[in-house]
Short mmCIF file of N, CA and C in Angstrom, two decimals:
data_model
loop_
_atom_site.label_atom_id
_atom_site.label_comp_id
_atom_site.label_asym_id
_atom_site.label_seq_id
_atom_site.Cartn_x
_atom_site.Cartn_y
_atom_site.Cartn_z
N MET B 16 2.33 -4.20 7.50
CA MET B 16 2.16 -4.34 6.15
C MET B 16 1.62 -5.84 5.92
N CYS B 17 0.60 -5.99 5.27
CA CYS B 17 -0.14 -7.31 5.01
C CYS B 17 -0.19 -7.82 3.69
N LEU B 18 0.15 -9.07 3.45
CA LEU B 18 0.04 -9.64 2.00
C LEU B 18 -0.97 -10.51 1.94
N SER B 19 -1.60 -10.53 0.57
CA SER B 19 -2.88 -11.20 0.50
C SER B 19 -2.73 -12.22 -0.49
N PRO B 20 -2.10 -13.51 -0.34
CA PRO B 20 -2.16 -14.64 -1.19
C PRO B 20 -3.41 -15.30 -0.76
N PRO B 21 -3.78 -16.31 -1.33
CA PRO B 21 -3.20 -17.10 -2.52
C PRO B 21 -3.78 -16.30 -3.82
N CYS B 22 -4.09 -15.11 -3.62
CA CYS B 22 -4.41 -14.39 -5.12
C CYS B 22 -3.12 -13.64 -5.66
N LEU B 23 -2.11 -13.44 -4.79
CA LEU B 23 -0.97 -12.72 -5.03
C LEU B 23 -0.09 -13.52 -6.05
N PHE B 24 -0.19 -12.84 -7.18
CA PHE B 24 0.86 -13.51 -8.31
C PHE B 24 2.44 -13.60 -7.95
N GLN B 25 2.95 -12.79 -7.13
CA GLN B 25 4.28 -12.85 -6.74
C GLN B 25 4.54 -14.14 -5.84
N PHE B 26 3.45 -14.33 -4.91
CA PHE B 26 3.46 -15.55 -4.05
C PHE B 26 3.47 -16.79 -4.87
N GLN B 27 2.89 -16.73 -5.85
CA GLN B 27 2.98 -17.88 -6.86
C GLN B 27 4.29 -17.80 -7.69
N LYS B 28 4.67 -16.81 -8.05
CA LYS B 28 6.03 -16.70 -8.89
C LYS B 28 7.26 -16.93 -8.03
N GLN B 29 7.16 -16.80 -6.61
CA GLN B 29 8.08 -17.19 -5.73
C GLN B 29 7.95 -18.52 -5.18
N GLY B 30 7.33 -19.46 -5.99
CA GLY B 30 7.23 -20.68 -5.63
C GLY B 30 6.47 -20.85 -4.28
N LYS B 31 5.66 -19.81 -3.97
CA LYS B 31 4.82 -20.13 -2.55
C LYS B 31 6.04 -20.09 -1.55
N ASP B 32 6.93 -19.36 -1.53
CA ASP B 32 8.05 -19.18 -0.61
C ASP B 32 7.86 -18.05 0.23
N VAL B 33 7.40 -18.15 1.54
CA VAL B 33 6.99 -17.27 2.29
C VAL B 33 8.36 -16.13 2.49
N GLU B 34 9.36 -16.79 2.76
CA GLU B 34 10.59 -15.85 3.09
C GLU B 34 10.95 -15.02 1.86
N LYS B 35 10.71 -15.33 0.50
CA LYS B 35 11.13 -14.58 -0.51
C LYS B 35 9.99 -13.59 -0.70
N VAL B 36 8.70 -13.90 -0.25
CA VAL B 36 7.64 -12.94 -0.41
C VAL B 36 8.06 -11.77 0.89
N LYS B 37 8.43 -12.19 1.98
CA LYS B 37 8.87 -11.41 3.11
C LYS B 37 9.94 -10.34 2.53
N GLN B 38 10.97 -10.97 2.12
CA GLN B 38 12.08 -10.19 1.52
C GLN B 38 11.52 -9.03 0.19
N ARG B 39 10.74 -9.60 -0.58
CA ARG B 39 10.02 -8.55 -1.49
C ARG B 39 9.43 -7.37 -0.60
N LEU B 40 8.66 -7.74 0.24
CA LEU B 40 7.86 -6.74 1.05
C LEU B 40 8.82 -5.77 1.79
N ALA B 41 9.92 -6.50 2.47
CA ALA B 41 10.88 -5.53 2.95
C ALA B 41 11.31 -4.51 2.10
N GLU B 42 11.84 -5.10 0.87
CA GLU B 42 12.17 -4.04 -0.06
C GLU B 42 11.39 -2.99 -0.44
N ILE B 43 10.02 -3.38 -0.42
CA ILE B 43 9.06 -2.27 -0.88
C ILE B 43 9.20 -1.25 0.31
N ALA B 44 9.00 -1.92 1.66
CA ALA B 44 8.83 -0.86 2.64
C ALA B 44 10.17 0.06 2.64
N ASN B 45 11.32 -0.52 2.33
CA ASN B 45 12.48 0.20 2.27
C ASN B 45 12.56 1.33 1.22
N TYR B 46 11.94 1.14 0.10
CA TYR B 46 11.86 2.08 -1.01
C TYR B 46 10.82 3.45 -0.22
N VAL B 47 9.70 2.79 0.31
CA VAL B 47 8.77 4.07 0.67
C VAL B 47 9.52 4.68 1.67
N ASP B 48 10.35 4.10 2.65
CA ASP B 48 11.04 5.01 3.51
C ASP B 48 11.88 5.89 3.01
N LYS B 49 12.57 5.42 1.82
CA LYS B 49 13.69 6.28 1.07
C LYS B 49 12.82 7.50 0.55
N PHE B 50 11.48 7.18 0.09
CA PHE B 50 10.96 8.24 -0.59
C PHE B 50 10.60 9.35 0.51
N TYR B 51 10.26 8.87 1.58
CA TYR B 51 9.61 9.84 2.74
C TYR B 51 10.85 10.50 3.27
N ARG B 52 11.81 9.91 3.31
CA ARG B 52 13.05 10.74 4.02
C ARG B 52 13.37 12.14 3.70
N VAL B 53 13.07 12.29 2.39
CA VAL B 53 13.31 13.69 2.06
C VAL B 53 12.34 14.80 2.75
N LEU B 54 11.35 14.27 3.20
CA LEU B 54 10.27 15.11 4.00
C LEU B 54 10.32 14.76 5.60
N ASN B 55 11.57 14.41 5.90
CA ASN B 55 11.95 14.14 7.27
C ASN B 55 11.04 13.34 8.03
N ILE B 56 10.25 12.20 7.15
CA ILE B 56 9.47 11.23 7.72
C ILE B 56 10.20 9.99 7.65
N ARG B 57 10.09 9.14 8.63
CA ARG B 57 10.70 7.72 8.58
C ARG B 57 9.52 6.82 8.45
N VAL B 58 9.56 5.73 7.59
CA VAL B 58 8.67 4.60 7.44
C VAL B 58 9.22 3.39 8.01
N ALA B 59 8.75 2.81 9.19
CA ALA B 59 9.54 1.70 9.69
C ALA B 59 8.47 0.46 9.54
N LEU B 60 9.10 -0.83 8.92
CA LEU B 60 8.36 -1.72 9.10
C LEU B 60 8.28 -2.52 10.34
N VAL B 61 7.24 -2.45 10.92
CA VAL B 61 7.17 -2.96 12.49
C VAL B 61 6.62 -4.47 12.49
N GLY B 62 5.76 -4.84 11.46
CA GLY B 62 5.22 -6.16 11.35
C GLY B 62 4.94 -6.63 9.82
N LEU B 63 4.96 -7.81 9.75
CA LEU B 63 4.61 -8.54 8.56
C LEU B 63 3.88 -9.69 8.35
N GLU B 64 2.84 -9.65 7.79
CA GLU B 64 1.98 -10.75 7.89
C GLU B 64 1.78 -11.32 6.56
N VAL B 65 1.85 -12.45 6.14
CA VAL B 65 1.59 -13.37 4.81
C VAL B 65 0.54 -14.07 5.12
N TRP B 66 -0.41 -13.89 4.29
CA TRP B 66 -1.68 -14.74 4.35
C TRP B 66 -1.55 -15.75 3.14
N SER B 67 -0.99 -16.71 3.54
CA SER B 67 -0.52 -17.91 2.77
C SER B 67 -1.67 -18.97 2.64
N ASP B 68 -2.68 -19.09 3.38
CA ASP B 68 -3.69 -20.13 3.66
C ASP B 68 -5.00 -19.50 3.02
N VAL B 69 -5.24 -18.53 3.72
CA VAL B 69 -6.89 -17.99 3.59
C VAL B 69 -6.50 -16.38 3.95
N ASP B 70 -7.54 -15.66 2.97
CA ASP B 70 -7.47 -14.24 3.34
C ASP B 70 -8.18 -13.90 4.68
N LYS B 71 -7.90 -12.97 5.35
CA LYS B 71 -8.60 -12.87 6.57
C LYS B 71 -9.58 -11.74 6.45
N CYS B 72 -9.83 -11.25 5.29
CA CYS B 72 -10.83 -10.35 5.23
C CYS B 72 -11.25 -10.60 3.65
N ALA B 73 -12.18 -9.97 3.21
CA ALA B 73 -12.73 -10.34 1.89
C ALA B 73 -11.75 -9.33 0.88
N VAL B 74 -11.00 -9.94 0.02
CA VAL B 74 -10.34 -9.21 -0.94
C VAL B 74 -10.83 -9.63 -2.36
N THR B 75 -11.45 -8.55 -2.71
CA THR B 75 -12.29 -8.65 -4.26
C THR B 75 -11.62 -7.76 -5.03
N GLN B 76 -12.25 -7.67 -6.35
CA GLN B 76 -11.78 -6.80 -7.41
C GLN B 76 -12.51 -5.60 -7.20
N ASP B 77 -13.40 -5.39 -6.40
CA ASP B 77 -14.03 -3.93 -6.14
C ASP B 77 -13.10 -3.44 -4.85
N PRO B 78 -12.28 -2.38 -5.12
CA PRO B 78 -11.49 -1.74 -4.30
C PRO B 78 -12.04 -1.07 -3.17
N PHE B 79 -13.26 -0.62 -3.33
CA PHE B 79 -14.12 -0.12 -2.00
C PHE B 79 -14.31 -0.95 -1.13
N THR B 80 -14.94 -2.19 -1.58
CA THR B 80 -15.23 -3.40 -0.81
C THR B 80 -13.77 -3.87 0.07
N THR B 81 -12.93 -4.19 -0.91
CA THR B 81 -11.71 -4.32 -0.25
C THR B 81 -11.07 -3.44 0.82
N LEU B 82 -11.08 -2.21 0.56
CA LEU B 82 -10.61 -1.29 1.40
C LEU B 82 -11.31 -1.42 2.76
N HIS B 83 -12.77 -1.29 2.61
CA HIS B 83 -13.64 -1.32 3.71
C HIS B 83 -13.30 -2.58 4.68
N GLU B 84 -13.34 -3.74 3.89
CA GLU B 84 -13.02 -5.20 4.74
C GLU B 84 -11.74 -5.04 5.35
N PHE B 85 -10.60 -4.58 4.73
CA PHE B 85 -9.30 -4.38 5.32
C PHE B 85 -9.33 -3.62 6.44
N LEU B 86 -9.85 -2.39 6.57
CA LEU B 86 -9.77 -1.49 7.56
C LEU B 86 -10.57 -2.13 8.64
N ASP B 87 -11.75 -2.78 8.58
CA ASP B 87 -12.39 -3.40 9.69
C ASP B 87 -11.58 -4.43 10.38
N TRP B 88 -10.92 -5.36 9.44
CA TRP B 88 -10.15 -6.45 9.89
C TRP B 88 -8.88 -5.93 10.91
N ARG B 89 -8.41 -4.79 10.18
CA ARG B 89 -7.22 -4.14 10.90
C ARG B 89 -7.78 -3.61 12.23
N LYS B 90 -8.69 -2.87 12.33
CA LYS B 90 -9.34 -2.33 13.69
C LYS B 90 -9.92 -3.37 14.58
N LEU B 91 -10.47 -4.50 13.94
CA LEU B 91 -11.04 -5.31 15.14
C LEU B 91 -9.91 -6.52 15.35
N LYS B 92 -9.08 -6.86 14.60
CA LYS B 92 -8.24 -8.04 14.70
C LYS B 92 -6.74 -7.60 14.98
N LEU B 93 -6.35 -6.91 14.02
CA LEU B 93 -4.84 -6.57 13.89
C LEU B 93 -4.42 -5.66 15.11
N LEU B 94 -5.14 -4.51 14.98
CA LEU B 94 -4.77 -3.52 16.02
C LEU B 94 -4.55 -3.92 17.59
N PRO B 95 -5.79 -4.86 18.20
CA PRO B 95 -5.48 -5.24 19.31
C PRO B 95 -4.66 -6.15 19.55
N GLN B 96 -3.95 -6.99 18.46
CA GLN B 96 -2.81 -7.81 18.71
C GLN B 96 -1.32 -7.19 18.60
N ARG B 97 -1.26 -6.33 17.56
CA ARG B 97 0.01 -5.71 17.31
C ARG B 97 -0.17 -3.99 17.22
N PRO B 98 0.13 -3.21 18.24
CA PRO B 98 -0.10 -2.05 18.14
C PRO B 98 0.90 -1.28 17.11
N HIS B 99 0.08 -0.52 16.10
CA HIS B 99 0.86 0.17 15.01
C HIS B 99 0.03 1.54 14.56
N ASP B 100 0.66 2.27 13.76
CA ASP B 100 0.21 3.72 13.27
C ASP B 100 -0.57 3.43 12.08
N ASN B 101 -0.13 2.41 11.16
CA ASN B 101 -0.75 2.39 9.58
C ASN B 101 -0.78 1.01 9.11
N ALA B 102 -1.54 0.45 8.56
CA ALA B 102 -1.23 -0.89 7.83
C ALA B 102 -1.74 -0.85 6.27
N GLN B 103 -0.92 -1.50 5.37
CA GLN B 103 -1.23 -1.62 4.22
C GLN B 103 -1.46 -2.88 3.64
N LEU B 104 -2.50 -3.28 2.90
CA LEU B 104 -2.66 -4.49 2.50
C LEU B 104 -2.03 -4.38 1.00
N ILE B 105 -1.06 -5.37 0.64
CA ILE B 105 -0.64 -5.55 -0.71
C ILE B 105 -1.05 -6.84 -1.33
N SER B 106 -1.85 -6.70 -2.32
CA SER B 106 -2.37 -7.80 -2.90
C SER B 106 -2.16 -8.13 -4.53
N GLY B 107 -2.43 -9.23 -4.91
CA GLY B 107 -2.22 -9.60 -6.46
C GLY B 107 -3.60 -9.54 -7.06
N VAL B 108 -4.47 -9.35 -6.41
CA VAL B 108 -6.00 -9.15 -7.07
C VAL B 108 -6.04 -8.03 -7.71
N TYR B 109 -6.40 -8.20 -9.04
CA TYR B 109 -6.39 -6.87 -9.85
C TYR B 109 -7.85 -6.13 -9.82
N PHE B 110 -7.83 -5.05 -9.26
CA PHE B 110 -9.12 -4.12 -9.03
C PHE B 110 -9.71 -3.92 -10.36
N GLN B 111 -10.95 -3.53 -10.17
CA GLN B 111 -11.89 -3.10 -11.42
C GLN B 111 -11.26 -1.84 -11.60
N GLY B 112 -11.47 -1.42 -13.09
CA GLY B 112 -11.05 0.00 -13.70
C GLY B 112 -9.64 0.10 -13.57
N THR B 113 -9.29 1.38 -13.30
CA THR B 113 -7.82 1.94 -13.44
C THR B 113 -7.32 1.66 -12.00
N THR B 114 -8.11 1.56 -10.72
CA THR B 114 -7.43 1.81 -9.69
C THR B 114 -6.33 0.51 -9.20
N ILE B 115 -5.02 1.03 -8.87
CA ILE B 115 -4.24 0.36 -8.37
C ILE B 115 -3.82 0.33 -6.79
N GLY B 116 -4.60 1.20 -6.20
CA GLY B 116 -4.30 1.61 -4.87
C GLY B 116 -5.59 2.38 -4.20
N MET B 117 -5.75 2.44 -3.08
CA MET B 117 -6.83 3.18 -2.28
C MET B 117 -6.51 3.38 -0.96
N ALA B 118 -6.87 4.63 -0.37
CA ALA B 118 -6.54 5.17 1.04
C ALA B 118 -7.50 6.02 1.55
N PRO B 119 -7.94 6.23 2.67
CA PRO B 119 -8.67 7.29 3.14
C PRO B 119 -7.54 8.38 3.36
N ILE B 120 -8.26 9.76 3.08
CA ILE B 120 -7.41 10.76 3.42
C ILE B 120 -7.27 11.43 4.76
N MET B 121 -6.15 11.75 5.34
CA MET B 121 -6.10 12.31 6.49
C MET B 121 -6.56 11.28 7.66
N SER B 122 -6.00 10.13 7.44
CA SER B 122 -6.57 9.12 8.59
C SER B 122 -5.51 8.55 9.14
N MET B 123 -4.11 9.02 9.20
CA MET B 123 -2.96 8.60 9.94
C MET B 123 -3.35 8.34 11.30
N CYS B 124 -2.84 7.12 11.99
CA CYS B 124 -3.05 7.03 13.52
C CYS B 124 -4.26 6.80 14.00
N THR B 125 -5.38 6.91 12.91
CA THR B 125 -6.97 6.50 13.33
C THR B 125 -7.06 5.06 13.68
N ALA B 126 -7.75 4.63 14.68
CA ALA B 126 -7.97 3.20 14.77
C ALA B 126 -8.95 2.82 13.45
N GLU B 127 -9.79 3.67 13.02
CA GLU B 127 -10.80 3.16 12.11
C GLU B 127 -10.36 3.16 10.60
N GLN B 128 -9.42 4.16 10.31
CA GLN B 128 -9.16 4.26 8.87
C GLN B 128 -7.50 4.41 8.60
N SER B 129 -6.68 4.21 9.39
CA SER B 129 -5.16 4.29 9.16
C SER B 129 -4.75 3.03 8.46
N GLY B 130 -4.93 3.03 6.98
CA GLY B 130 -4.48 2.10 5.93
C GLY B 130 -4.70 2.15 4.61
N GLY B 131 -4.50 1.23 3.98
CA GLY B 131 -4.89 1.22 2.60
C GLY B 131 -4.74 -0.02 1.97
N ILE B 132 -4.88 -0.10 0.57
CA ILE B 132 -4.66 -1.17 -0.10
C ILE B 132 -4.11 -0.94 -1.39
N VAL B 133 -3.19 -1.77 -1.64
CA VAL B 133 -2.16 -1.76 -2.88
C VAL B 133 -2.16 -2.83 -3.72
N MET B 134 -2.52 -2.71 -5.10
CA MET B 134 -2.25 -3.92 -5.99
C MET B 134 -0.77 -3.91 -6.35
N ASP B 135 -0.36 -5.25 -6.14
CA ASP B 135 1.19 -5.51 -6.56
C ASP B 135 1.07 -5.85 -8.27
N HIS B 136 1.25 -4.80 -8.78
CA HIS B 136 0.89 -4.76 -10.30
C HIS B 136 2.17 -4.89 -11.18
N SER B 137 3.52 -5.18 -10.56
CA SER B 137 4.71 -5.22 -11.27
C SER B 137 5.50 -6.11 -10.85
N ASP B 138 6.25 -6.89 -11.59
CA ASP B 138 7.33 -7.85 -11.36
C ASP B 138 8.51 -7.00 -10.59
N ASN B 139 8.74 -5.70 -10.74
CA ASN B 139 9.66 -4.85 -10.12
C ASN B 139 8.86 -4.37 -8.66
N PRO B 140 9.60 -4.49 -7.59
CA PRO B 140 8.96 -4.08 -6.16
C PRO B 140 8.81 -2.60 -6.31
N LEU B 141 9.58 -1.80 -7.12
CA LEU B 141 9.39 -0.32 -7.07
C LEU B 141 8.16 0.05 -7.49
N GLY B 142 7.44 -0.67 -8.40
CA GLY B 142 6.06 -0.26 -8.82
C GLY B 142 5.17 -0.38 -7.75
N ALA B 143 5.05 -1.34 -6.78
CA ALA B 143 4.21 -1.41 -5.67
C ALA B 143 4.58 -0.43 -4.42
N ALA B 144 5.87 -0.05 -4.60
CA ALA B 144 6.53 0.87 -3.46
C ALA B 144 5.78 2.27 -3.87
N VAL B 145 5.72 2.68 -5.19
CA VAL B 145 5.28 3.86 -5.40
C VAL B 145 3.96 4.15 -5.19
N THR B 146 3.23 3.10 -5.36
CA THR B 146 1.63 3.05 -5.10
C THR B 146 1.55 3.15 -3.60
N LEU B 147 2.35 2.29 -3.05
CA LEU B 147 2.19 2.24 -1.32
C LEU B 147 2.53 3.71 -0.86
N ALA B 148 3.53 4.22 -1.55
CA ALA B 148 3.83 5.53 -0.81
C ALA B 148 2.86 6.69 -1.11
N HIS B 149 2.16 6.46 -2.37
CA HIS B 149 1.05 7.51 -2.64
C HIS B 149 -0.14 7.34 -1.79
N GLU B 150 -0.53 5.92 -1.58
CA GLU B 150 -1.59 5.78 -0.59
C GLU B 150 -1.22 6.40 0.85
N LEU B 151 0.04 6.04 1.25
CA LEU B 151 0.33 6.56 2.66
C LEU B 151 0.22 8.30 2.61
N GLY B 152 0.67 8.80 1.38
CA GLY B 152 0.49 10.15 1.45
C GLY B 152 -1.07 10.46 1.39
N HIS B 153 -2.05 9.70 0.96
CA HIS B 153 -3.47 10.16 1.35
C HIS B 153 -3.87 10.04 2.78
N ASN B 154 -3.13 8.85 3.45
CA ASN B 154 -3.27 8.75 4.86
C ASN B 154 -2.85 9.98 5.73
N PHE B 155 -1.56 10.41 5.12
CA PHE B 155 -1.06 11.66 5.82
C PHE B 155 -1.98 13.18 5.62
N GLY B 156 -2.87 13.03 4.54
CA GLY B 156 -3.55 14.09 4.33
C GLY B 156 -3.35 14.92 2.96
N MET B 157 -2.38 14.28 2.15
CA MET B 157 -1.89 14.90 1.06
C MET B 157 -2.92 14.40 -0.07
N ASN B 158 -3.38 15.47 -1.00
CA ASN B 158 -4.24 15.23 -2.14
C ASN B 158 -3.28 15.03 -3.41
N HIS B 159 -3.85 14.71 -4.32
CA HIS B 159 -3.25 14.91 -5.82
C HIS B 159 -2.58 15.93 -6.25
N ASP B 160 -1.34 15.83 -6.82
CA ASP B 160 -0.71 17.03 -7.47
C ASP B 160 -1.13 17.33 -8.72
N THR B 161 -1.97 18.20 -8.79
CA THR B 161 -2.75 18.61 -10.21
C THR B 161 -2.56 20.14 -10.37
N PRO B 162 -2.46 20.61 -11.70
CA PRO B 162 -2.53 21.90 -12.11
C PRO B 162 -3.60 22.88 -11.51
N GLU B 163 -4.74 22.13 -11.55
CA GLU B 163 -5.98 22.65 -11.10
C GLU B 163 -5.79 23.32 -9.53
N ARG B 164 -5.07 22.41 -8.72
CA ARG B 164 -4.86 22.57 -7.36
C ARG B 164 -3.74 23.59 -7.11
N GLY B 165 -3.04 24.00 -8.20
CA GLY B 165 -1.96 25.04 -8.06
C GLY B 165 -0.69 24.19 -7.80
N CYS B 166 -0.60 22.97 -7.85
CA CYS B 166 0.50 21.99 -7.56
C CYS B 166 0.86 20.79 -8.43
N GLY B 167 0.84 21.25 -9.66
CA GLY B 167 1.12 20.03 -10.62
C GLY B 167 2.50 19.82 -10.51
N CYS B 168 2.92 18.58 -10.95
CA CYS B 168 4.17 17.93 -10.70
C CYS B 168 5.13 18.39 -11.75
N ARG B 169 6.20 19.04 -11.42
CA ARG B 169 7.27 19.57 -12.58
C ARG B 169 8.32 18.64 -12.68
N MET B 170 8.26 17.57 -12.02
CA MET B 170 9.27 16.54 -12.00
C MET B 170 8.90 15.52 -13.25
N THR B 171 9.77 15.28 -14.19
CA THR B 171 9.33 14.47 -15.19
C THR B 171 9.45 12.91 -14.85
N VAL B 172 8.84 12.22 -15.36
CA VAL B 172 8.90 10.68 -15.00
C VAL B 172 10.02 10.10 -15.09
N ASP B 173 11.06 10.28 -16.20
CA ASP B 173 12.23 9.94 -16.06
C ASP B 173 13.24 10.39 -14.99
N ARG B 174 13.01 11.48 -14.36
CA ARG B 174 13.65 11.89 -13.09
C ARG B 174 12.94 11.68 -11.96
N GLY B 175 11.90 10.64 -12.01
CA GLY B 175 11.16 10.05 -10.78
C GLY B 175 9.85 10.59 -10.58
N GLY B 176 9.36 11.65 -11.15
CA GLY B 176 8.24 12.15 -11.06
C GLY B 176 7.77 12.53 -9.58
N CYS B 177 6.47 12.40 -9.41
CA CYS B 177 6.08 12.88 -8.06
C CYS B 177 5.08 11.92 -7.61
N ILE B 178 5.31 11.63 -6.06
CA ILE B 178 4.28 10.54 -5.55
C ILE B 178 3.02 10.69 -5.81
N MET B 179 2.55 12.08 -5.32
CA MET B 179 1.12 12.11 -5.36
C MET B 179 0.41 12.69 -6.63
N THR B 180 1.18 12.42 -7.83
CA THR B 180 0.69 12.37 -9.10
C THR B 180 -0.40 11.45 -9.18
N PRO B 181 -1.79 11.96 -9.75
CA PRO B 181 -2.81 10.83 -9.76
C PRO B 181 -2.44 9.57 -10.25
N SER B 182 -1.56 9.43 -11.39
CA SER B 182 -1.40 8.25 -12.14
C SER B 182 -0.49 7.41 -11.15
N THR B 183 0.00 7.90 -10.17
CA THR B 183 1.04 6.82 -9.51
C THR B 183 0.18 6.08 -8.47
N GLY B 184 -0.92 6.39 -8.20
CA GLY B 184 -1.78 5.57 -7.19
C GLY B 184 -3.02 5.31 -7.48
#
């Protein structure tokens, strides 16, 4: 999991305290692990990088550009340094339109595309965790839960909703 300040409002809110930011990201990862446990999938945080000085790839309001740049950086720089299955960029940059996250479908464990981008859109870490879990679902090959596909979400929002509902990611 990578974090992209100086744009990240949480980094600013935490007094630019890297340890507080790492604690928040660990909490997000723990929520994601909890969501996937019911599917007998464990999500382990094997690395954490906070970009506190400068972004290591272009992070813009265009989610397509940001995703492409992040996945290129992951493949060329991060993967050779630290082997991992998937990387997610959590950023405070507000993406254009209604996008709060994006990830390639069915790309888990590929060098080229196993990752995603998530906008840290809430003071509550649960908000980013739900979005990250949604984008990770796309990496696993999951599509949106829609009635047209015969898999509409029957769980009400007050009972947790469904991770792959289009509005959660």
